């Protein structure tokens, strides 16, 4: 049943122009940024060749590309997740869905996986850009994998927050604004500590950007991976709990 709901949710995304428009805009922006980094590497290559132990092609192109993708997806995810439960509630179809012989866990995870399918498609399209360089250059496959993993964990966390906000908000616009606000807070949480030359272990651990950049650098730590897994599990559990409350009110 989970896969059925996920498949239905994934197909419904492409019935409206939003998914197609987002994919087109994302590819255009990221392709421009990718080609800009390639051009910068071509200009720096003569100087870098004379420096021992300097940055390579992968260091100059891959982390900036995936870092920019993370920022753009922070803006895009609220638009994709805002309708997940909110729209069902507004269209009066949530009561019908809750009355079906389907558990709340199936509904939440199914909708989560449906949106995540689109996110995975976006990551695949982004990954194809640096992979195209293999036709004439060498890439550090380990660093490329680390960046793919970092972006994958990031978008799964973004989607979990978006799903939760869609469960608790009464309107898709409110859900989108709430998701964006929470994501932005977690993104910049560690900035204030750095500006004051102080260190807060709590803020560092809660900062989603800090964990994302740690994995991006190639240092795949169990602390960073477990942070994302705990983060995702927590918000999915909260979403299920919110839907339980809706079922009790029906």
Coordinates of C-alpha atoms in Angstrom, one line a residue:
X1 CA 0.0 0.0 0.0
X2 CA 2.9 2.4 0.7
X3 CA 4.2 1.9 -2.8
X4 CA 0.8 2.5 -4.3
X5 CA 0.4 5.8 -2.5
X6 CA 4.0 6.8 -3.4
X7 CA 3.4 5.9 -7.0
X8 CA 0.1 7.9 -7.1
X9 CA 1.8 10.9 -5.4
X10 CA 4.8 10.8 -7.8
X11 CA 2.5 10.6 -10.9
X12 CA 0.3 13.4 -9.6
X13 CA 3.3 15.8 -9.4
X14 CA 3.7 15.6 -13.2
X15 CA 0.0 16.1 -13.9
X16 CA 0.6 19.8 -13.2
X17 CA 3.1 22.1 -14.8
X18 CA 4.8 22.8 -11.4
X19 CA 7.1 19.8 -11.4
X20 CA 8.1 20.3 -15.0
X21 CA 8.7 24.0 -14.5
X22 CA 10.8 23.4 -11.4
X23 CA 12.9 20.7 -13.1
X24 CA 13.5 23.0 -16.1
X25 CA 14.5 26.0 -14.0
X26 CA 16.7 23.9 -11.7
X27 CA 18.6 22.4 -14.7
X28 CA 19.0 25.8 -16.3
X29 CA 20.4 27.5 -13.2
X30 CA 22.6 24.6 -12.1
X31 CA 23.9 24.0 -15.7
X32 CA 24.9 27.7 -15.8
X33 CA 26.7 27.4 -12.5
X34 CA 28.4 24.2 -13.5
X35 CA 29.7 25.6 -16.8
X36 CA 30.9 28.7 -14.9
X37 CA 33.0 26.5 -12.6
X38 CA 34.3 24.5 -15.5
X39 CA 35.4 27.8 -17.2
X40 CA 37.0 28.9 -13.9
X41 CA 39.0 25.7 -13.7
X42 CA 40.2 26.0 -17.3
X43 CA 41.5 29.5 -16.5
X44 CA 43.2 28.3 -13.3
X45 CA 44.6 25.1 -14.7
X46 CA 48.0 26.4 -16.0
X47 CA 48.7 27.9 -12.5
X48 CA 47.4 24.9 -10.6
X49 CA 49.6 22.5 -12.7
X50 CA 52.8 24.1 -11.3
X51 CA 51.6 23.8 -7.6
X52 CA 52.1 20.5 -5.9
X53 CA 49.2 19.2 -3.9
X54 CA 46.8 21.8 -5.1
X55 CA 43.1 21.6 -5.7
X56 CA 42.0 19.3 -8.5
X57 CA 39.1 19.3 -11.0
X58 CA 36.7 17.6 -8.5
X59 CA 37.5 20.1 -5.7
X60 CA 36.8 23.1 -7.9
X61 CA 33.7 21.9 -9.6
X62 CA 31.8 19.3 -7.6
X63 CA 31.4 20.8 -4.0
X64 CA 30.3 24.3 -5.3
X65 CA 27.8 22.6 -7.6
X66 CA 26.2 20.5 -4.9
X67 CA 26.4 23.3 -2.4
X68 CA 24.5 25.6 -4.7
X69 CA 22.1 22.8 -5.4
X70 CA 21.4 22.5 -1.6
X71 CA 20.6 26.2 -1.3
X72 CA 18.3 26.1 -4.3
X73 CA 16.5 23.0 -3.1
X74 CA 16.0 24.8 0.3
X75 CA 13.9 27.3 -1.7
X76 CA 12.2 24.7 -3.9
X77 CA 11.3 22.0 -1.3
X78 CA 8.5 24.0 0.4
X79 CA 6.8 24.5 -2.9
X80 CA 6.8 20.7 -3.6
X81 CA 5.7 19.6 -0.1
X82 CA 3.2 22.2 0.9
X83 CA 0.2 20.4 -0.7
X84 CA 0.9 16.9 0.6
X85 CA -1.6 16.9 3.4
X86 CA -2.9 20.5 3.3
X87 CA -4.4 20.1 -0.1
X88 CA -6.2 16.9 1.0
X89 CA -7.6 18.7 4.0
X90 CA -8.7 21.7 1.9
X91 CA -10.4 19.5 -0.8
X92 CA -12.2 17.5 1.9
X93 CA -10.5 14.3 0.6
X94 CA -8.5 13.8 3.8
X95 CA -11.5 12.4 5.6
X96 CA -12.1 9.9 2.7
X97 CA -8.4 8.9 2.9
X98 CA -8.5 8.4 6.6
X99 CA -11.6 6.3 6.4
X100 CA -9.9 3.9 3.9
X101 CA -8.4 0.7 5.3
X102 CA -4.9 2.3 5.2
X103 CA -2.8 3.1 8.3
X104 CA -1.5 6.6 9.0
X105 CA 2.0 5.2 8.7
X106 CA 1.3 4.0 5.1
X107 CA -0.2 7.4 4.2
X108 CA 2.7 9.4 5.6
X109 CA 5.5 7.2 4.3
X110 CA 3.8 6.8 0.9
X111 CA 3.5 10.5 0.4
X112 CA 7.0 11.1 1.7
X113 CA 8.4 8.5 -0.8
X114 CA 6.4 10.1 -3.6
X115 CA 8.0 13.5 -3.2
X116 CA 11.3 11.9 -2.5
X117 CA 11.1 10.2 -5.9
X118 CA 11.1 13.6 -7.6
X119 CA 14.0 14.7 -5.3
X120 CA 16.0 11.7 -6.4
X121 CA 15.3 12.5 -10.0
X122 CA 16.7 16.0 -9.4
X123 CA 19.9 14.6 -7.8
X124 CA 20.4 12.2 -10.7
X125 CA 20.1 15.1 -13.2
X126 CA 22.6 17.1 -11.1
X127 CA 25.0 14.2 -10.9
X128 CA 25.0 13.8 -14.6
X129 CA 26.8 17.2 -15.0
X130 CA 30.1 16.3 -13.3
X131 CA 29.9 12.7 -14.7
X132 CA 29.9 14.3 -18.2
X133 CA 33.5 15.4 -17.5
X134 CA 34.7 11.7 -17.4
X135 CA 34.8 11.8 -21.2
X136 CA 37.9 14.0 -21.2
X137 CA 39.1 14.3 -17.6
X138 CA 39.4 12.3 -14.3
X139 CA 37.3 12.8 -11.3
X140 CA 37.8 11.9 -7.6
X141 CA 35.0 9.3 -7.4
X142 CA 35.2 9.2 -3.6
X143 CA 34.6 13.0 -3.3
X144 CA 31.8 12.8 -5.9
X145 CA 30.1 10.1 -3.9
X146 CA 30.4 12.1 -0.7
X147 CA 28.7 15.1 -2.3
X148 CA 25.9 12.9 -3.7
X149 CA 25.4 11.3 -0.3
X150 CA 25.4 14.8 1.4
X151 CA 22.8 16.2 -1.0
X152 CA 20.7 13.0 -0.7
X153 CA 20.6 13.2 3.1
X154 CA 19.9 17.0 2.9
X155 CA 16.9 16.7 0.6
X156 CA 15.4 13.8 2.6
X157 CA 15.7 16.0 5.7
X158 CA 14.1 18.9 3.8
X159 CA 11.3 16.7 2.6
X160 CA 10.6 15.4 6.1
X161 CA 10.2 18.9 7.5
X162 CA 8.0 19.9 4.5
X163 CA 5.7 16.9 5.1
X164 CA 5.4 17.7 8.8
X165 CA 4.5 21.4 8.1
X166 CA 1.9 20.3 5.6
X167 CA 0.4 18.1 8.3
X168 CA 0.1 20.9 10.9
X169 CA -0.7 23.9 8.7
X170 CA -4.2 24.8 7.5
X171 CA -3.2 26.2 4.2
X172 CA -0.5 25.3 1.6
X173 CA 0.9 28.8 1.6
X174 CA 1.3 28.7 5.4
X175 CA 2.9 25.2 5.1
X176 CA 5.4 26.6 2.5
X177 CA 6.3 29.6 4.6
X178 CA 6.7 27.5 7.7
X179 CA 8.9 25.0 6.0
X180 CA 11.1 27.7 4.5
X181 CA 11.4 29.5 7.8
X182 CA 12.4 26.3 9.7
X183 CA 14.9 25.2 7.0
X184 CA 16.4 28.7 6.8
X185 CA 16.8 28.8 10.6
X186 CA 18.6 25.4 10.6
X187 CA 20.7 26.5 7.7
X188 CA 22.0 29.7 9.4
X189 CA 21.9 28.4 13.0
X190 CA 25.7 28.2 13.2
X191 CA 26.4 31.5 11.6
X192 CA 25.9 33.7 14.7
X193 CA 28.3 31.6 16.7
X194 CA 31.0 32.2 14.1
X195 CA 30.5 35.9 14.0
X196 CA 31.0 36.2 17.7
X197 CA 34.2 34.0 17.7
X198 CA 32.4 31.8 20.1
X199 CA 31.6 28.1 19.9
X200 CA 28.3 26.4 20.8
X201 CA 28.4 22.7 20.6
X202 CA 24.6 22.6 20.7
X203 CA 24.2 25.0 17.7
X204 CA 26.9 23.2 15.8
X205 CA 25.1 19.9 16.2
X206 CA 21.7 21.3 15.3
X207 CA 23.0 23.1 12.3
X208 CA 22.0 21.2 9.2
X209 CA 24.6 23.2 7.1
X210 CA 27.4 22.0 9.3
X211 CA 26.6 18.3 8.9
X212 CA 26.0 18.8 5.2
X213 CA 29.4 20.5 4.7
X214 CA 31.2 17.8 6.8
X215 CA 30.0 15.0 4.5
X216 CA 30.7 17.2 1.4
X217 CA 34.3 17.4 2.4
X218 CA 34.6 13.6 2.1
X219 CA 34.7 13.0 5.9
X220 CA 31.7 10.7 6.2
X221 CA 31.2 10.5 9.9
X222 CA 28.6 8.4 11.7
X223 CA 27.8 11.5 13.8
X224 CA 26.7 13.4 10.6
X225 CA 24.9 10.5 9.1
X226 CA 23.1 9.6 12.3
X227 CA 22.1 13.3 12.7
X228 CA 20.2 13.2 9.4
X229 CA 18.6 9.8 10.1
X230 CA 17.4 11.0 13.5
X231 CA 16.2 14.2 12.0
X232 CA 14.2 12.4 9.3
X233 CA 12.8 9.8 11.7
X234 CA 11.7 12.5 14.2
X235 CA 9.7 14.6 11.7
X236 CA 8.1 11.6 10.0
X237 CA 7.0 10.4 13.5
X238 CA 5.6 13.8 14.2
X239 CA 3.8 13.8 10.9
X240 CA 2.2 10.4 11.8
X241 CA 1.3 11.7 15.2
X242 CA -0.4 14.8 13.6
X243 CA -2.4 12.5 11.2
X244 CA -3.4 10.4 14.2
X245 CA -5.0 13.5 15.7
X246 CA -6.9 14.2 12.5
X247 CA -8.2 10.6 12.4
X248 CA -9.4 10.9 16.0
X249 CA -11.3 14.0 15.1
X250 CA -13.2 12.4 12.2

